[in-house]
Amino acid sequence: MATRKLAEFVYNTSFEDIPLEVREHSKLVFLDWLGAALAGSREGIASVMLRFIDDIDGKNGPDQATIIGKNVKTDMLKAALANGSMSHALDIDDYHGPTLCHPTVTFLPGILALSQQNHLGGKDIITAMTVAFDILVRVGYGAKRIHYDRGWHATSTLGKFGATAGAGKLLKLDVDGLINAFGIAGTVAGGVRQVFGTMGKPFHAGKASMDGLLAALLAQSGFQGSKEIIEGENGFMTLFSDDPDLDTMLDQLGEYYYLPTVSFKPYASCGGTHSTIDMMKELREKNNINVDDVKEIRIDAGKIALDAAGKVAPKTGLEGKFSTYYCAAVALVEGGASPDKFTDEKVNDPRLVALRQKVKISVPEPDLGFALRAVIQMKDGTEYSASTDAPRGDPANPISYNELAEKFRGLTKNVISAANVEQLIDKIKTLDRVSDIET
């Protein structure tokens, strides 16, 4: 049975089983997530979460786990909810292109909360991260693209399984306990893409982290769930996919680890916009383009550019993150897409509005995926072109630890002191030697 095989993989995997390359890559994942979480602690959703927690906890609330960047503690479940939501607020966290999912924001908040509460070390965290990532991605490969195309937000639906696996590993659930935990997680799977451009999207990440942790804790307490939540007649695959591929889901289970296939984001927008931003930056840097003389910007992109990031006329900063049209304009005019480029004021800047209205996007067959071709046509007939097979940060176009460290510095400079920034960068680089995450 598929659910049992996934549970057996989680139960049997030890730190020593994980290849060194995968262990080292987990440190990049941890650093990148923490930077996104600290930066997200300054966003509006963080204030909402803090008010929500304060209203429930009162003055003498529990102190199991920390709300990142806020010097506040609460119980593990609400910490996972808040930290997962905040770390996805800027949309600058990692993603997995083939499953169209943001993995780490769904499982690391729960893993961190459990590790903090139980004084666990870096090896425990790395092991839990590795199995969580694998389970999430494998369930995504099983469901296939139709799952996302139907309008489900894969970060939310797949993320619950990854979060459950990570939490279950740290709680040392046996195989039957993990099966029950997956059964609990699968029955609360949900989250629709209609909420893109609102606080609902980062909430999905936090809720997945909270639900995965809750599922594992309930299973630890003896709560019973479906034993065939993945493959059952009315299980996850039946409802979320038309033609599930369980063979691919289970292929090389325990032999091949998916964590190094993660993509890191240089920009604070949907991953479907990144190739466009890369190409606009490249054309801007190579050519002396006067944007007022641009007649048209033609882009051949993959389906993802319009499915996830096809807002033609964004009105808010959040909507701008999901507009390939706006991202093309802002990258060409300002040479980047950092968090400060996604404010309500910037998105409604008349010059950027005029330029994004000149962007024409086509989705040719076969699907280009994250590849892209771009042409800027000037009013005098001159044309400038560029293309890419993969955006910056993709495994095929990777970012180094030092580059991610620079990204971390930029995201956290106004949140924590420079000394603490460097201390965290150094500590995460040797995460496997940390005996207690609380110290």
Coordinates of C-alpha atoms in Angstrom, one line a residue:
M1 CA 0.0 0.0 0.0
A2 CA 1.3 3.4 -0.9
T3 CA 0.5 5.2 2.4
R4 CA 2.3 2.5 4.3
K5 CA 5.4 2.6 2.1
L6 CA 5.7 6.4 2.6
A7 CA 5.3 5.9 6.4
E8 CA 8.0 3.1 6.4
F9 CA 10.3 5.5 4.5
V10 CA 9.9 8.2 7.1
Y11 CA 10.3 5.8 10.0
N12 CA 13.3 4.0 8.7
T13 CA 15.3 7.0 7.5
S14 CA 18.2 8.1 9.7
F15 CA 20.6 11.0 9.5
E16 CA 23.3 8.6 8.5
D17 CA 21.2 7.4 5.5
I18 CA 21.0 10.9 4.0
P19 CA 23.8 11.6 1.5
L20 CA 26.2 14.4 2.4
E21 CA 25.2 16.5 -0.5
V22 CA 21.6 16.4 0.7
R23 CA 22.6 17.3 4.3
E24 CA 24.6 20.3 3.1
H25 CA 21.8 21.4 0.8
S26 CA 19.4 21.4 3.8
K27 CA 21.5 24.2 5.4
L28 CA 20.8 26.4 2.4
V29 CA 17.1 25.6 2.7
F30 CA 17.1 26.5 6.4
L31 CA 19.0 29.8 5.9
D32 CA 16.8 30.8 3.0
W33 CA 13.6 30.0 4.9
L34 CA 14.8 31.9 8.1
G35 CA 15.6 35.0 6.0
A36 CA 12.1 34.9 4.5
A37 CA 10.5 34.4 7.9
L38 CA 12.4 37.3 9.6
A39 CA 11.6 39.7 6.7
G40 CA 8.0 38.5 6.7
S41 CA 7.7 39.4 10.4
R42 CA 7.4 43.0 9.3
E43 CA 4.5 42.4 7.0
G44 CA 0.8 43.0 7.7
I45 CA 0.0 39.4 8.1
A46 CA 2.5 39.2 11.0
S47 CA 0.6 41.9 12.9
V48 CA -2.7 40.1 12.3
M49 CA -1.3 36.8 13.6
L50 CA 0.2 38.4 16.6
R51 CA -3.2 40.0 17.5
F52 CA -4.9 36.7 17.0
I53 CA -2.4 34.9 19.3
D54 CA -2.6 37.6 21.9
D55 CA -6.4 37.5 21.9
I56 CA -6.4 33.7 22.5
D57 CA -3.4 33.4 24.9
G58 CA -4.0 36.5 27.0
K59 CA -1.3 37.7 29.3
N60 CA -0.2 34.3 30.5
G61 CA -0.1 32.2 27.4
P62 CA 2.0 29.1 26.8
D63 CA 5.7 29.5 25.9
Q64 CA 6.6 26.4 23.9
A65 CA 7.9 28.0 20.7
T66 CA 9.0 31.4 19.4
I67 CA 7.2 33.7 16.9
I68 CA 10.1 34.6 14.7
G69 CA 11.2 38.2 14.8
K70 CA 8.7 39.1 17.5
N71 CA 10.3 38.0 20.8
V72 CA 7.0 36.3 21.7
K73 CA 6.3 32.7 22.6
T74 CA 3.1 30.7 22.3
D75 CA 2.1 27.0 21.9
M76 CA 3.7 25.0 19.1
L77 CA 0.6 24.9 16.9
K78 CA 0.0 28.7 16.8
A79 CA 3.8 29.2 16.4
A80 CA 3.8 27.0 13.4
L81 CA 0.7 28.8 12.0
A82 CA 2.3 32.3 12.5
N83 CA 5.8 31.4 11.3
G84 CA 4.6 29.5 8.3
S85 CA 2.4 32.4 7.3
M86 CA 5.0 35.1 7.8
S87 CA 7.7 33.2 6.0
H88 CA 5.5 33.1 2.9
A89 CA 4.3 36.7 3.2
L90 CA 6.8 38.2 0.8
D91 CA 6.8 35.2 -1.6
I92 CA 10.5 35.2 -1.6
D93 CA 10.8 31.7 -0.1
D94 CA 11.9 28.6 -2.0
Y95 CA 9.8 26.6 -4.4
H96 CA 9.7 23.3 -6.3
G97 CA 9.1 23.9 -9.9
P98 CA 7.8 20.5 -11.1
T99 CA 5.1 20.3 -8.4
L100 CA 4.4 24.0 -8.3
C101 CA 4.7 24.1 -4.6
H102 CA 6.5 26.1 -1.9
P103 CA 7.8 23.3 0.3
T104 CA 9.8 24.7 3.3
V105 CA 7.3 27.2 4.5
T106 CA 4.9 24.3 5.1
F107 CA 7.1 22.0 7.2
L108 CA 10.0 23.8 8.8
P109 CA 7.9 26.0 11.1
G110 CA 6.4 22.9 12.7
I111 CA 9.8 21.1 12.8
L112 CA 11.4 24.2 14.5
A113 CA 8.5 24.4 17.0
L114 CA 8.9 20.8 18.0
S115 CA 12.7 21.1 18.1
Q116 CA 12.5 24.1 20.3
Q117 CA 10.0 22.6 22.7
N118 CA 12.0 19.3 23.0
H119 CA 15.5 20.7 22.8
L120 CA 16.4 18.8 19.7
G121 CA 19.6 19.3 17.6
G122 CA 20.6 20.0 14.1
K123 CA 20.9 16.4 13.0
D124 CA 17.2 15.8 14.1
I125 CA 16.2 18.9 12.1
I126 CA 18.1 18.0 9.0
T127 CA 16.6 14.5 9.0
A128 CA 13.1 15.7 9.5
M129 CA 13.5 18.4 6.8
T130 CA 14.8 15.7 4.3
V131 CA 11.9 13.3 4.8
A132 CA 9.3 16.1 4.9
F133 CA 10.6 17.5 1.5
D134 CA 10.6 14.0 0.0
I135 CA 7.1 13.1 1.1
L136 CA 5.7 16.5 -0.1
V137 CA 7.3 16.2 -3.6
R138 CA 6.5 12.5 -4.0
V139 CA 2.8 13.1 -3.3
G140 CA 2.9 16.0 -5.8
Y141 CA 4.4 13.7 -8.4
G142 CA 1.7 11.2 -7.7
A143 CA -1.1 13.8 -8.1
K144 CA 0.5 15.3 -11.2
R145 CA -0.1 18.7 -12.8
I146 CA -3.9 18.3 -13.0
H147 CA -4.1 18.8 -9.3
Y148 CA -2.8 22.4 -9.7
D149 CA -4.7 23.1 -12.9
R150 CA -7.9 22.4 -11.1
G151 CA -7.3 25.4 -8.9
W152 CA -5.8 23.7 -5.8
H153 CA -2.9 25.5 -4.2
A154 CA -0.3 22.7 -4.0
T155 CA 1.6 24.5 -1.2
S156 CA -1.4 23.9 1.0
T157 CA -2.6 20.5 -0.1
L158 CA 0.8 18.8 -0.5
G159 CA 2.4 20.8 2.3
K160 CA 0.2 19.1 4.9
F161 CA 1.7 15.7 4.1
G162 CA 5.3 17.1 4.2
A163 CA 4.6 18.9 7.5
T164 CA 3.1 15.7 8.9
A165 CA 6.2 13.6 7.9
G166 CA 8.6 16.1 9.5
A167 CA 6.7 16.4 12.7
G168 CA 6.1 12.6 12.9
K169 CA 9.8 11.9 12.4
L170 CA 10.7 14.2 15.4
L171 CA 8.0 12.7 17.5
K172 CA 9.4 9.2 16.7
L173 CA 6.0 7.9 15.6
D174 CA 6.1 4.3 14.5
V175 CA 4.9 3.2 11.1
D176 CA 1.3 2.8 12.2
G177 CA 1.4 6.1 13.9
L178 CA 2.7 7.8 10.8
I179 CA 0.0 6.1 8.7
N180 CA -2.6 7.5 11.1
A181 CA -1.0 11.0 11.0
F182 CA -1.1 11.0 7.2
G183 CA -4.8 9.9 7.4
I184 CA -5.5 12.9 9.6
A185 CA -3.6 15.3 7.4
G186 CA -5.2 14.1 4.2
T187 CA -8.7 14.6 5.4
V188 CA -8.0 18.3 6.0
A189 CA -6.2 18.9 2.7
G190 CA -7.5 22.0 0.9
G191 CA -6.6 25.5 -0.2
V192 CA -7.6 27.2 -3.5
R193 CA -5.7 29.5 -5.8
Q194 CA -8.5 32.0 -5.9
V195 CA -6.8 33.6 -2.9
F196 CA -3.6 34.5 -4.7
G197 CA -2.8 38.1 -4.2
T198 CA -4.3 38.2 -0.7
M199 CA -3.2 37.1 2.8
G200 CA -5.0 33.8 2.1
K201 CA -1.9 32.6 0.1
P202 CA 0.6 32.9 2.9
F203 CA -2.0 31.6 5.4
H204 CA -2.1 28.4 3.4
A205 CA 1.6 27.8 4.3
G206 CA 1.0 28.5 7.9
K207 CA -2.1 26.3 8.0
A208 CA -0.3 23.4 6.3
S209 CA 2.5 23.6 8.9
M210 CA 0.0 23.8 11.8
D211 CA -2.2 21.0 10.4
G212 CA 0.8 18.7 9.8
L213 CA 2.0 19.3 13.4
L214 CA -1.5 18.8 14.7
A215 CA -1.9 15.5 12.7
A216 CA 1.3 14.1 14.2
L217 CA 0.5 15.1 17.7
L218 CA -3.0 13.6 17.4
A219 CA -1.6 10.4 16.1
Q220 CA 0.9 10.3 19.0
S221 CA -2.1 10.6 21.4
G222 CA -3.9 7.6 19.7
F223 CA -6.2 9.4 17.2
Q224 CA -7.0 7.0 14.3
G225 CA -7.0 8.1 10.7
S226 CA -7.6 6.4 7.4
K227 CA -5.0 3.7 6.6
E228 CA -5.2 4.4 2.8
I229 CA -5.5 8.1 2.6
I230 CA -3.3 8.3 -0.5
E231 CA -4.5 5.4 -2.6
G232 CA -8.0 4.7 -1.1
E233 CA -11.1 4.7 -3.2
N234 CA -12.1 8.1 -1.9
G235 CA -8.6 9.1 -0.9
F236 CA -6.4 12.0 -1.8
M237 CA -5.3 10.8 -5.3
T238 CA -8.8 10.0 -6.4
L239 CA -10.2 13.4 -5.4
F240 CA -7.2 15.6 -6.3
S241 CA -6.0 13.9 -9.6
D242 CA -7.5 12.3 -12.7
D243 CA -4.8 9.8 -13.4
P244 CA -2.5 9.4 -10.3
D245 CA 1.0 8.1 -10.9
L246 CA 1.8 6.0 -7.8
D247 CA 4.8 4.3 -9.5
T248 CA 6.6 7.6 -9.9
M249 CA 5.7 8.6 -6.4
L250 CA 7.3 5.5 -4.9
D251 CA 10.2 5.3 -7.4
Q252 CA 13.6 5.0 -5.7
L253 CA 12.0 5.7 -2.3
G254 CA 14.8 5.9 0.2
E255 CA 17.5 5.9 -2.5
Y256 CA 16.9 9.2 -4.2
Y257 CA 16.2 12.4 -2.2
Y258 CA 14.5 15.3 -3.8
L259 CA 15.6 18.1 -1.5
P260 CA 18.4 19.3 -3.8
T261 CA 15.8 19.9 -6.5
V262 CA 14.5 22.9 -4.7
S263 CA 14.6 26.4 -6.3
F264 CA 15.6 29.5 -4.5
K265 CA 14.1 32.9 -5.2
P266 CA 16.2 36.0 -5.9
Y267 CA 13.0 38.0 -6.3
A268 CA 9.9 38.7 -4.0
S269 CA 7.3 37.4 -6.5
C270 CA 5.7 34.3 -7.8
G271 CA 8.2 31.8 -9.3
G272 CA 6.4 32.0 -12.5
T273 CA 7.5 35.6 -13.0
H274 CA 11.2 34.9 -12.4
S275 CA 12.4 34.1 -15.9
T276 CA 10.6 37.2 -17.1
I277 CA 12.4 39.3 -14.5
D278 CA 15.7 37.7 -15.4
M279 CA 15.3 38.5 -19.1
M280 CA 14.2 42.1 -18.5
K281 CA 17.2 42.7 -16.3
E282 CA 19.5 41.2 -18.8
L283 CA 18.1 43.3 -21.7
R284 CA 18.2 46.4 -19.5
E285 CA 21.9 45.8 -18.6
K286 CA 23.0 44.9 -22.1
N287 CA 21.2 47.6 -24.0
N288 CA 20.6 51.3 -23.6
I289 CA 16.8 51.0 -23.5
N290 CA 14.7 54.1 -23.1
V291 CA 11.5 52.6 -21.7
D292 CA 9.5 55.6 -23.0
D293 CA 10.4 54.5 -26.5
V294 CA 9.3 50.9 -26.0
K295 CA 6.5 49.9 -28.4
E296 CA 5.8 46.4 -27.2
I297 CA 7.2 43.6 -25.0
R298 CA 6.5 40.1 -26.4
I299 CA 7.0 37.1 -24.1
D300 CA 6.7 33.4 -24.9
A301 CA 6.3 31.7 -21.5
G302 CA 5.2 28.5 -19.9
K303 CA 1.7 28.0 -18.7
I304 CA 2.8 28.7 -15.2
A305 CA 3.4 32.4 -16.1
L306 CA -0.3 32.9 -16.7
D307 CA -1.8 30.2 -14.4
A308 CA -0.1 31.4 -11.3
A309 CA 1.0 34.9 -12.3
G310 CA -1.4 36.1 -14.9
K311 CA -3.0 39.1 -13.2
V312 CA -3.2 41.6 -16.1
A313 CA -4.1 44.7 -14.1
P314 CA -2.9 44.4 -10.5
K315 CA -4.1 47.1 -8.1
T316 CA -2.1 46.1 -4.9
G317 CA 1.4 45.2 -4.0
L318 CA 0.3 41.6 -3.3
E319 CA -1.4 41.3 -6.7
G320 CA 1.7 42.7 -8.3
K321 CA 3.6 39.6 -7.1
F322 CA 1.3 37.5 -9.3
S323 CA 1.4 39.7 -12.4
T324 CA 4.0 38.7 -15.0
Y325 CA 3.0 41.9 -16.8
Y326 CA 3.9 44.1 -13.9
C327 CA 7.0 42.2 -13.1
A328 CA 8.3 42.7 -16.7
A329 CA 7.7 46.4 -16.4
V330 CA 9.2 47.0 -13.0
A331 CA 12.3 44.8 -13.8
L332 CA 12.9 46.7 -17.0
V333 CA 12.4 50.2 -15.4
E334 CA 14.2 49.6 -12.1
G335 CA 16.4 46.6 -12.7
G336 CA 15.0 44.3 -10.1
A337 CA 12.1 42.9 -8.1
S338 CA 13.0 43.3 -4.4
P339 CA 10.3 43.5 -1.7
D340 CA 10.1 47.3 -2.0
K341 CA 9.0 47.0 -5.6
F342 CA 5.7 45.4 -4.5
T343 CA 3.9 48.2 -2.7
D344 CA 0.4 49.5 -3.7
E345 CA 2.0 52.8 -4.7
K346 CA 4.6 51.2 -6.9
V347 CA 2.1 48.9 -8.7
N348 CA -0.1 51.9 -9.5
D349 CA 2.8 54.1 -10.7
P350 CA 1.5 55.6 -14.0
R351 CA 4.8 54.9 -15.8
L352 CA 4.8 51.3 -14.8
V353 CA 1.1 50.9 -15.6
A354 CA 1.7 52.3 -19.1
L355 CA 4.6 49.9 -19.7
R356 CA 2.9 46.8 -18.4
Q357 CA 0.0 47.5 -20.8
K358 CA 2.6 47.0 -23.6
V359 CA 3.4 43.4 -22.4
K360 CA 2.0 40.7 -24.6
I361 CA 2.3 37.1 -23.3
S362 CA 1.9 33.9 -25.4
V363 CA 1.9 30.3 -24.2
P364 CA 3.2 28.2 -27.0
E365 CA 3.1 24.4 -27.3
P366 CA 4.7 22.3 -26.0
D367 CA 4.7 23.9 -22.6
L368 CA 7.9 25.8 -21.9
G369 CA 7.7 25.3 -18.2
F370 CA 9.9 27.9 -16.6
A371 CA 11.8 28.6 -19.8
L372 CA 11.2 31.9 -21.6
R373 CA 11.8 33.9 -24.7
A374 CA 11.4 37.7 -24.7
V375 CA 11.5 40.4 -27.3
I376 CA 11.4 44.2 -26.7
Q377 CA 10.4 46.1 -29.8
M378 CA 11.2 49.8 -29.9
K379 CA 9.1 52.5 -31.7
D380 CA 11.8 52.8 -34.3
G381 CA 11.6 49.1 -35.2
T382 CA 14.7 48.0 -33.3
E383 CA 14.3 44.7 -31.4
Y384 CA 16.2 43.3 -28.5
S385 CA 15.8 39.6 -27.5
A386 CA 16.8 37.2 -24.8
S387 CA 15.9 33.7 -23.6
T388 CA 16.5 31.4 -20.8
D389 CA 16.0 27.7 -20.1
A390 CA 15.7 28.2 -16.3
P391 CA 15.4 31.1 -13.9
R392 CA 18.1 32.1 -11.5
G393 CA 17.9 29.9 -8.5
D394 CA 16.7 26.9 -10.3
P395 CA 18.8 23.7 -9.8
A396 CA 19.8 24.1 -13.5
N397 CA 20.9 27.8 -12.8
P398 CA 21.9 27.6 -9.1
I399 CA 22.6 30.1 -6.4
S400 CA 25.6 29.6 -4.0
Y401 CA 25.6 29.6 -0.2
N402 CA 27.4 33.0 -0.3
E403 CA 24.7 34.4 -2.6
L404 CA 22.0 33.2 -0.3
A405 CA 23.9 34.7 2.6
E406 CA 23.8 38.0 0.9
K407 CA 20.1 37.6 0.3
F408 CA 19.7 36.8 4.0
R409 CA 21.6 39.9 4.9
G410 CA 19.4 42.1 2.7
L411 CA 16.2 40.6 4.1
T412 CA 17.1 40.8 7.8
K413 CA 19.1 44.0 8.0
N414 CA 16.2 46.0 9.4
V415 CA 14.9 43.2 11.7
I416 CA 17.9 42.0 13.7
S417 CA 21.4 43.4 14.4
A418 CA 24.2 42.9 11.9
A419 CA 26.1 40.9 14.5
N420 CA 23.2 38.5 14.9
V421 CA 22.8 38.2 11.2
E422 CA 26.4 37.0 10.8
Q423 CA 26.1 34.7 13.8
L424 CA 23.0 33.0 12.3
I425 CA 24.7 32.6 8.9
D426 CA 27.7 30.9 10.6
K427 CA 25.6 28.8 12.9
I428 CA 23.4 27.4 10.1
K429 CA 26.5 26.6 8.1
T430 CA 27.3 24.1 10.8
L431 CA 23.7 23.1 11.7
D432 CA 24.6 19.4 12.0
R433 CA 26.9 20.3 14.9
V434 CA 24.2 22.1 16.9
S435 CA 23.2 19.9 19.9
D436 CA 20.2 22.0 21.0
I437 CA 18.4 24.5 18.7
E438 CA 17.4 26.6 21.7
T439 CA 21.0 27.4 22.6

